[in-house]
Amino acid sequence: MEPGARWTRRTRRAMLPPDSREGRRMEQRVLGRTGLNVSVLGYGAGAVGGLMVRGTAAEQEASLARAFEAGITYVDTAAFYGMGESEKNLGRALKALGASPILGTKVRLPPATRGDIAGGIAASLEASLKRLGRDSVDLFQLHDEIGTPEGMTVEQVLGEAVPALQKLREQGKCRFLGITALGTVPALRQVLESGAFDTAQTPFNALNPSWLAPAHTGVVAQDFARLGQVAAAHGVGLIGIRILAAGALSGEAARHPVAMPEVAPIASAGSYAEDVAAARRLAPLVAEGVAGSLAELAIRYAAFAPGMGCALIGTASVGQLEEAIAAVGQGPLPAAAIARVGALLS
């Protein structure tokens, strides 16, 4: 969830879509087998963009109000974001607005706490619900990597976490179950094929589209071997994360004051600076008028990728949210532009 960079946008007044205030609603999609109708753009309340963690109450409420006005229906948070601050602030803001969007949160269990996975999951959800001021959430997701040394093993996920999650669902505390799909490809494939999960949060962006498309040969990134096909075969809805590579796809190295000052890449290069450098290789597309900014290019690339359910955008300001809303209003990138992205990064 992101981004943290200071976005800049080249204005193209003739090409801007009608504002949603004038009646245009954001595209909605069915999220896999859940049957949930979610907006093409989802509201990320994470710590990287930082607004729901470090912003003012007024800014947080204004941002959510604008998101709902534009047609955003899904809001995503986690107990880990700001160590509970995101959930607490989100709960307060939603109450102030009288809003009940489709809501998802997550549980992360550090290795030292995995002696009682079931107990840890249950306790985490109870604490999340208290902070959010809710009796239940629509989507409850594991936030741990799968198959890596620091993550959970497949056996822990399927043998311990899944029964605990299913029990919480039976108790009415969540409707659907998901994973954050980070880890090794064999482990992720096994979990997706188990049929235990309804959704998967997948790192997907112009630098690393390998969940849904071939990986670029000229960019350092983890190759997820088009696992999106496995997810689709099992009805797992995809929620895109890191669609701006934590802000690097804006092409700007500077971070917004509200954003996380330093951020590590996920499934892309070894450093944020390397991701920024790769993003700048896409500048010719902006110069040619394909998009008004690198950020717009990246948002459209991710949000309209075939197979994508909902693409999460985290922001540091209402202005960044406005730009993201305007970006999806432009619709999909031309096929030729998508091919050029691949060529420029290969």
XYZ file of C-alpha atoms in Angstrom:
346
model
C 0.000 0.000 0.000
C 1.461 3.196 -1.063
C 2.724 5.472 -2.515
C 5.030 7.815 -0.704
C 6.564 9.813 -3.524
C 5.583 13.357 -4.408
C 3.520 12.807 -7.529
C 3.594 15.234 -10.422
C 1.072 15.249 -13.198
C 1.022 16.796 -16.636
C -2.484 18.209 -17.056
C -4.440 17.108 -20.109
C -7.756 18.887 -19.665
C -9.317 17.599 -22.851
C -8.612 14.012 -21.837
C -9.647 14.097 -18.187
C -12.759 12.036 -17.413
C -15.929 13.555 -16.010
C -15.552 13.950 -12.272
C -17.403 11.368 -10.222
C -19.104 14.237 -8.407
C -21.030 14.724 -11.646
C -22.392 11.186 -11.603
C -19.692 8.967 -13.088
C -19.127 5.868 -10.977
C -15.992 3.797 -10.834
C -15.948 0.429 -12.572
C -16.983 -2.459 -10.330
C -15.890 -6.094 -10.619
C -16.771 -9.372 -8.949
C -13.909 -10.491 -6.695
C -13.413 -14.140 -7.541
C -15.744 -16.633 -5.901
C -16.616 -14.218 -3.083
C -19.315 -12.627 -5.222
C -18.349 -9.260 -3.733
C -18.667 -6.311 -6.088
C -15.485 -4.316 -5.605
C -14.234 -1.166 -7.265
C -11.368 -1.367 -9.740
C -9.429 0.830 -7.311
C -9.346 -0.059 -3.621
C -8.465 2.195 -0.690
C -5.232 1.123 0.981
C -4.864 2.287 4.580
C -1.277 1.144 5.000
C 1.823 2.712 6.465
C 3.777 3.277 3.237
C 1.484 5.995 1.889
C 0.797 6.778 5.504
C -2.324 8.940 5.522
C -4.365 6.602 7.734
C -1.393 6.146 10.071
C 0.184 9.609 10.285
C -2.346 12.001 8.755
C -4.698 14.273 10.670
C -8.207 13.136 11.536
C -9.654 15.741 9.173
C -7.456 14.554 6.292
C -8.298 10.927 6.947
C -12.029 11.581 6.942
C -11.839 13.805 3.857
C -9.858 11.168 1.998
C -12.317 8.385 2.773
C -15.286 10.596 1.952
C -13.787 11.397 -1.444
C -13.027 7.729 -2.072
C -16.616 6.708 -1.395
C -17.945 9.582 -3.478
C -15.835 8.361 -6.401
C -17.229 4.841 -6.108
C -14.473 3.055 -4.177
C -16.111 0.190 -2.306
C -13.219 -1.755 -0.751
C -11.016 -0.542 2.116
C -7.978 -2.543 3.210
C -6.032 -2.339 6.460
C -4.013 -4.583 8.800
C -3.150 -4.903 12.464
C 0.501 -4.420 11.488
C -0.015 -0.992 9.884
C 1.206 1.545 12.410
C 0.917 -1.197 15.053
C -2.845 -0.774 15.153
C -2.996 2.950 14.348
C -4.423 2.389 10.873
C -7.288 0.272 12.195
C -7.973 2.674 15.054
C -8.013 5.734 12.803
C -10.012 3.940 10.148
C -12.616 2.860 12.680
C -12.983 6.408 13.958
C -13.199 7.875 10.453
C -15.762 5.347 9.234
C -17.911 6.018 12.279
C -17.700 9.767 11.710
C -18.769 9.296 8.091
C -21.441 6.716 8.872
C -19.889 4.497 6.208
C -19.806 0.703 5.917
C -17.612 -0.239 2.954
C -16.408 -3.725 2.151
C -13.627 -4.020 4.707
C -10.595 -6.252 4.949
C -7.885 -6.576 7.570
C -4.980 -8.935 8.208
C -3.119 -10.874 10.877
C 0.654 -11.234 11.026
C 2.288 -13.664 13.445
C 6.015 -13.149 14.120
C 7.986 -16.419 14.290
C 8.300 -16.203 18.076
C 4.491 -16.277 18.454
C 3.817 -19.283 16.234
C 3.673 -21.775 19.070
C -0.079 -21.119 19.166
C -1.088 -20.066 15.672
C -4.809 -20.569 16.251
C -4.772 -18.533 19.449
C -2.710 -15.794 17.865
C -5.051 -15.481 14.901
C -8.155 -15.326 17.092
C -6.628 -12.759 19.437
C -5.479 -10.606 16.534
C -8.930 -10.486 14.972
C -10.571 -9.642 18.289
C -8.159 -6.734 18.738
C -8.699 -5.601 15.149
C -12.473 -5.627 15.528
C -12.205 -3.578 18.698
C -10.024 -0.964 17.002
C -12.284 -0.861 13.958
C -15.458 -0.675 16.017
C -16.949 -3.605 14.116
C -18.482 -6.950 15.004
C -17.042 -8.523 11.866
C -15.045 -7.833 8.718
C -15.763 -8.944 5.191
C -12.267 -10.261 4.518
C -9.692 -11.591 6.987
C -6.263 -12.288 5.531
C -2.997 -13.864 6.577
C -0.246 -11.251 6.343
C 2.719 -13.628 6.614
C 4.936 -14.785 3.782
C 4.577 -18.443 2.878
C 7.471 -20.823 2.332
C 10.311 -18.452 3.238
C 12.547 -18.778 6.328
C 10.799 -15.861 8.052
C 7.334 -16.860 6.885
C 4.929 -19.680 7.641
C 5.356 -23.126 6.167
C 2.661 -24.563 3.949
C 1.945 -27.064 6.719
C 1.436 -24.271 9.244
C -0.878 -22.409 6.893
C -3.043 -25.361 5.890
C -2.812 -27.394 9.084
C -3.072 -24.687 11.738
C -4.007 -21.299 10.304
C -6.801 -22.446 8.006
C -8.804 -24.320 10.697
C -8.499 -21.267 12.961
C -9.652 -18.936 10.199
C -12.545 -21.205 9.301
C -13.659 -21.265 12.925
C -13.719 -17.468 13.008
C -15.764 -17.473 9.831
C -18.218 -19.946 11.356
C -18.523 -17.602 14.344
C -19.550 -14.798 11.987
C -16.481 -12.663 12.632
C -15.418 -12.663 8.976
C -17.070 -13.628 5.706
C -14.134 -14.544 3.491
C -10.520 -15.648 3.911
C -7.435 -14.441 2.096
C -3.656 -14.500 1.958
C -0.983 -11.966 1.230
C 0.632 -13.882 -1.604
C 4.301 -13.334 -0.854
C 6.760 -16.188 -0.538
C 8.089 -18.954 -2.734
C 6.259 -19.944 -5.890
C 5.900 -23.665 -4.980
C 4.478 -22.815 -1.556
C 2.076 -20.213 -2.918
C 0.939 -22.597 -5.637
C 0.180 -25.299 -3.075
C -1.828 -22.924 -0.902
C -3.785 -21.558 -3.865
C -4.562 -25.081 -5.056
C -5.831 -26.086 -1.608
C -9.045 -24.162 -2.159
C -8.895 -22.807 1.384
C -8.690 -19.134 0.459
C -11.061 -16.821 -1.374
C -8.629 -14.007 -2.197
C -4.930 -13.305 -2.630
C -3.150 -9.969 -2.321
C -0.551 -10.054 -5.074
C 2.385 -7.710 -5.735
C 1.698 -6.486 -9.255
C 3.035 -3.468 -11.095
C 4.701 -2.306 -14.291
C 8.099 -3.375 -12.948
C 6.933 -6.858 -12.015
C 3.761 -8.096 -13.712
C 4.707 -11.758 -13.333
C 1.615 -12.779 -11.377
C -0.423 -12.213 -14.527
C 2.030 -11.751 -17.394
C 5.568 -12.676 -18.425
C 8.314 -11.103 -16.318
C 10.452 -8.352 -17.851
C 13.938 -9.554 -18.713
C 15.636 -6.232 -17.975
C 14.378 -5.713 -14.421
C 15.483 -7.491 -11.257
C 12.356 -8.996 -9.695
C 10.940 -12.216 -8.322
C 9.237 -14.219 -11.058
C 5.856 -15.439 -9.808
C 5.438 -17.618 -12.917
C 1.932 -16.339 -13.690
C 0.402 -17.784 -10.553
C -2.655 -15.688 -11.324
C -3.736 -18.488 -13.642
C -3.693 -20.915 -10.716
C -5.685 -18.461 -8.625
C -8.272 -18.001 -11.367
C -8.668 -21.759 -11.791
C -9.649 -21.997 -8.117
C -11.881 -18.920 -8.024
C -9.420 -16.888 -5.955
C -9.975 -13.159 -6.420
C -6.845 -11.057 -6.888
C -6.208 -7.831 -4.989
C -3.221 -5.955 -6.394
C -0.710 -4.466 -3.968
C 2.382 -2.324 -4.514
C 0.891 -1.127 -7.806
C 3.213 1.894 -7.655
C 6.114 -0.065 -6.155
C 5.765 1.961 -2.935
C 5.870 5.171 -4.980
C 8.920 4.330 -7.090
C 6.802 4.166 -10.245
C 6.178 7.893 -9.919
C 9.800 8.198 -11.005
C 10.528 10.468 -8.053
C 12.976 9.687 -5.275
C 11.618 12.279 -2.810
C 9.148 11.024 -0.213
C 6.001 12.835 0.913
C 6.262 14.105 4.530
C 3.360 11.876 5.618
C 4.721 8.792 3.878
C 7.059 6.200 5.301
C 10.505 7.844 5.001
C 12.264 4.703 3.803
C 10.637 1.689 2.240
C 11.980 -1.649 1.078
C 10.847 -3.013 -2.288
C 8.628 -6.072 -2.416
C 9.318 -8.592 -5.188
C 11.255 -6.053 -7.263
C 14.776 -4.579 -7.124
C 17.150 -4.590 -4.190
C 16.508 -0.947 -3.340
C 13.930 1.790 -3.791
C 16.466 3.807 -5.801
C 16.855 0.944 -8.274
C 13.076 0.788 -8.714
C 12.953 4.554 -9.330
C 15.675 4.246 -11.957
C 13.772 1.460 -13.705
C 10.554 3.494 -13.594
C 12.253 6.417 -15.320
C 12.896 4.182 -18.311
C 9.155 4.489 -18.972
C 9.342 8.291 -19.356
C 9.059 8.170 -23.183
C 5.458 6.995 -22.810
C 4.609 10.133 -20.849
C 6.466 12.323 -23.342
C 4.414 10.737 -26.126
C 1.142 11.537 -24.339
C 0.133 7.986 -23.447
C -0.358 9.138 -19.842
C -0.101 12.411 -17.978
C 2.477 11.089 -15.530
C 4.414 7.967 -14.686
C 2.079 7.444 -11.727
C -0.973 7.518 -13.990
C 0.704 5.104 -16.377
C 1.448 2.684 -13.543
C -2.021 2.876 -12.013
C -3.734 2.161 -15.314
C -1.255 -0.633 -16.078
C -2.123 -2.430 -12.840
C -5.802 -1.631 -12.415
C -6.817 -2.838 -15.857
C -4.548 -5.868 -16.164
C -6.574 -8.883 -17.343
C -7.363 -10.982 -14.293
C -6.974 -8.176 -11.749
C -9.846 -7.854 -9.314
C -9.163 -4.746 -7.249
C -5.956 -2.689 -7.284
C -5.120 -1.070 -3.950
C -3.797 2.471 -3.814
C -2.368 3.905 -0.626
C -1.832 7.643 -0.482
C -0.236 10.351 1.618
C -2.762 13.062 0.734
C -6.207 13.683 -0.691
C -4.491 15.131 -3.745
C -2.779 11.832 -4.491
C -6.107 10.047 -4.147
C -7.651 12.492 -6.627
C -4.895 11.690 -9.111
C -5.465 7.964 -8.699
C -9.208 8.390 -9.239
C -8.522 10.440 -12.364
C -6.075 7.810 -13.594
C -8.570 4.942 -13.527
C -11.086 7.273 -15.131
C -8.848 7.258 -18.198
C -9.480 3.550 -18.637
C -7.083 0.851 -19.822
C -3.820 1.610 -21.566
C -3.718 0.838 -25.288
C -2.303 -2.587 -26.086
C 0.587 -0.932 -27.908
C 1.486 1.033 -24.769
C 1.506 -2.117 -22.644
C 3.815 -3.739 -25.170
C 6.083 -0.685 -25.026
C 6.319 -1.005 -21.241
C 7.624 -4.513 -21.718
C 10.061 -3.415 -24.403
C 11.427 -0.506 -22.371
C 12.015 -2.781 -19.372
C 13.569 -5.657 -21.296
